């Protein structure tokens, strides 16, 4: 078997992508997760420093992204661990959405809905 035949077989097995592409995608996803975590922490710290409250919107996006990623991993790998992690992130996501809705309704922290400072 020649080098080109081996590479073609590898691409066929990996959906048209070579191992190098898959490794780059994996690294990019890892950097994106930690980068978005850093951005959420930064936004939360700035929000706390200037407004004395932490808004949950960026955390909703962050935990929604991770929750979806783990559900996709579970769908592909069928590992129970991935499902439990996804469900844990889903619980956190739903709690954050609940807090956000309560804040919008004026029932939790801050000013009532429609009130001005």
mmCIF file of C-alpha atoms in Angstrom:
data_model
loop_
_atom_site.group_PDB
_atom_site.id
_atom_site.type_symbol
_atom_site.label_atom_id
_atom_site.label_comp_id
_atom_site.label_asym_id
_atom_site.label_seq_id
_atom_site.Cartn_x
_atom_site.Cartn_y
_atom_site.Cartn_z
ATOM 1 C CA UNK A 1 0.000 0.000 0.000
ATOM 2 C CA UNK A 2 1.410 3.392 -0.975
ATOM 3 C CA UNK A 3 1.455 6.521 1.142
ATOM 4 C CA UNK A 4 -1.314 8.092 -0.973
ATOM 5 C CA UNK A 5 -3.506 5.011 -0.569
ATOM 6 C CA UNK A 6 -3.035 5.093 3.204
ATOM 7 C CA UNK A 7 -3.903 8.807 3.332
ATOM 8 C CA UNK A 8 -6.979 8.262 1.177
ATOM 9 C CA UNK A 9 -8.144 5.379 3.374
ATOM 10 C CA UNK A 10 -7.656 7.553 6.475
ATOM 11 C CA UNK A 11 -9.681 10.380 4.899
ATOM 12 C CA UNK A 12 -12.442 7.941 3.967
ATOM 13 C CA UNK A 13 -12.615 6.629 7.539
ATOM 14 C CA UNK A 14 -12.624 10.149 9.019
ATOM 15 C CA UNK A 15 -15.281 11.697 6.814
ATOM 16 C CA UNK A 16 -12.927 13.289 4.291
ATOM 17 C CA UNK A 17 -10.729 14.931 6.915
ATOM 18 C CA UNK A 18 -7.205 13.947 7.701
ATOM 19 C CA UNK A 19 -5.847 13.442 11.202
ATOM 20 C CA UNK A 20 -4.122 16.831 11.158
ATOM 21 C CA UNK A 21 -7.426 18.610 10.504
ATOM 22 C CA UNK A 22 -9.147 16.684 13.286
ATOM 23 C CA UNK A 23 -6.396 17.554 15.777
ATOM 24 C CA UNK A 24 -6.545 21.243 14.823
ATOM 25 C CA UNK A 25 -10.333 21.244 15.253
ATOM 26 C CA UNK A 26 -10.001 19.564 18.652
ATOM 27 C CA UNK A 27 -7.419 22.111 19.800
ATOM 28 C CA UNK A 28 -9.516 24.998 18.467
ATOM 29 C CA UNK A 29 -12.588 23.747 20.349
ATOM 30 C CA UNK A 30 -10.606 23.458 23.591
ATOM 31 C CA UNK A 31 -9.196 26.981 23.195
ATOM 32 C CA UNK A 32 -12.686 28.295 22.381
ATOM 33 C CA UNK A 33 -14.154 26.726 25.544
ATOM 34 C CA UNK A 34 -11.492 28.216 27.791
ATOM 35 C CA UNK A 35 -11.526 31.517 25.914
ATOM 36 C CA UNK A 36 -15.282 31.870 26.326
ATOM 37 C CA UNK A 37 -14.938 30.968 30.013
ATOM 38 C CA UNK A 38 -12.369 33.747 30.359
ATOM 39 C CA UNK A 39 -14.648 36.206 28.574
ATOM 40 C CA UNK A 40 -17.579 35.323 30.850
ATOM 41 C CA UNK A 41 -15.414 35.771 33.936
ATOM 42 C CA UNK A 42 -14.126 39.096 32.593
ATOM 43 C CA UNK A 43 -17.618 40.378 31.785
ATOM 44 C CA UNK A 44 -18.871 39.252 35.196
ATOM 45 C CA UNK A 45 -16.011 40.993 37.004
ATOM 46 C CA UNK A 46 -16.580 44.226 35.078
ATOM 47 C CA UNK A 47 -20.310 44.024 35.717
ATOM 48 C CA UNK A 48 -19.673 43.495 39.433
ATOM 49 C CA UNK A 49 -17.119 46.319 39.594
ATOM 50 C CA UNK A 50 -19.395 48.897 37.955
ATOM 51 C CA UNK A 51 -22.926 47.735 38.751
ATOM 52 C CA UNK A 52 -22.499 45.509 41.825
ATOM 53 C CA UNK A 53 -24.346 42.686 40.132
ATOM 54 C CA UNK A 54 -23.521 39.851 37.788
ATOM 55 C CA UNK A 55 -25.726 39.443 34.736
ATOM 56 C CA UNK A 56 -26.457 35.871 33.793
ATOM 57 C CA UNK A 57 -26.784 36.306 30.028
ATOM 58 C CA UNK A 58 -23.203 35.423 29.110
ATOM 59 C CA UNK A 59 -23.282 32.453 31.511
ATOM 60 C CA UNK A 60 -26.464 31.211 29.805
ATOM 61 C CA UNK A 61 -24.648 31.229 26.472
ATOM 62 C CA UNK A 62 -21.538 29.587 27.959
ATOM 63 C CA UNK A 63 -23.369 26.751 29.729
ATOM 64 C CA UNK A 64 -25.696 26.302 26.740
ATOM 65 C CA UNK A 65 -22.666 25.834 24.485
ATOM 66 C CA UNK A 66 -21.029 23.295 26.798
ATOM 67 C CA UNK A 67 -24.316 21.463 27.372
ATOM 68 C CA UNK A 68 -24.844 21.051 23.634
ATOM 69 C CA UNK A 69 -21.240 19.923 23.153
ATOM 70 C CA UNK A 70 -21.627 17.157 25.744
ATOM 71 C CA UNK A 71 -24.987 16.035 24.329
ATOM 72 C CA UNK A 72 -23.334 15.770 20.903
ATOM 73 C CA UNK A 73 -20.438 13.806 22.436
ATOM 74 C CA UNK A 74 -22.925 11.479 24.102
ATOM 75 C CA UNK A 75 -24.771 11.044 20.816
ATOM 76 C CA UNK A 76 -21.578 10.050 19.029
ATOM 77 C CA UNK A 77 -19.806 8.043 21.753
ATOM 78 C CA UNK A 78 -22.765 6.658 23.741
ATOM 79 C CA UNK A 79 -20.770 6.994 26.973
ATOM 80 C CA UNK A 80 -22.914 7.392 30.071
ATOM 81 C CA UNK A 81 -20.387 9.801 31.588
ATOM 82 C CA UNK A 82 -20.971 12.277 28.751
ATOM 83 C CA UNK A 83 -24.735 12.090 29.331
ATOM 84 C CA UNK A 84 -24.392 12.774 33.059
ATOM 85 C CA UNK A 85 -22.100 15.741 32.442
ATOM 86 C CA UNK A 86 -24.508 17.091 29.814
ATOM 87 C CA UNK A 87 -27.439 16.723 32.209
ATOM 88 C CA UNK A 88 -25.484 18.512 34.943
ATOM 89 C CA UNK A 89 -24.765 21.420 32.620
ATOM 90 C CA UNK A 90 -28.416 21.395 31.543
ATOM 91 C CA UNK A 91 -29.528 21.800 35.168
ATOM 92 C CA UNK A 92 -27.178 24.763 35.605
ATOM 93 C CA UNK A 93 -28.416 26.238 32.305
ATOM 94 C CA UNK A 94 -32.074 25.910 33.326
ATOM 95 C CA UNK A 95 -31.391 27.539 36.702
ATOM 96 C CA UNK A 96 -29.644 30.455 34.996
ATOM 97 C CA UNK A 97 -32.531 30.859 32.555
ATOM 98 C CA UNK A 98 -34.915 30.847 35.528
ATOM 99 C CA UNK A 99 -32.894 33.576 37.253
ATOM 100 C CA UNK A 100 -32.838 35.586 34.021
ATOM 101 C CA UNK A 101 -36.617 35.327 33.583
ATOM 102 C CA UNK A 102 -37.196 36.318 37.218
ATOM 103 C CA UNK A 103 -34.904 39.322 36.740
ATOM 104 C CA UNK A 104 -36.823 40.336 33.606
ATOM 105 C CA UNK A 105 -40.093 40.085 35.513
ATOM 106 C CA UNK A 106 -38.672 42.273 38.288
ATOM 107 C CA UNK A 107 -39.071 39.571 40.925
ATOM 108 C CA UNK A 108 -35.388 39.043 41.619
ATOM 109 C CA UNK A 109 -32.812 41.732 42.419
ATOM 110 C CA UNK A 110 -32.335 45.072 40.780
ATOM 111 C CA UNK A 111 -35.144 47.350 39.796
ATOM 112 C CA UNK A 112 -38.633 46.217 38.871
ATOM 113 C CA UNK A 113 -39.275 45.783 35.165
ATOM 114 C CA UNK A 114 -39.903 49.133 33.508
ATOM 115 C CA UNK A 115 -38.484 51.202 36.385
ATOM 116 C CA UNK A 116 -35.766 53.766 35.694
ATOM 117 C CA UNK A 117 -32.891 54.854 37.899
#
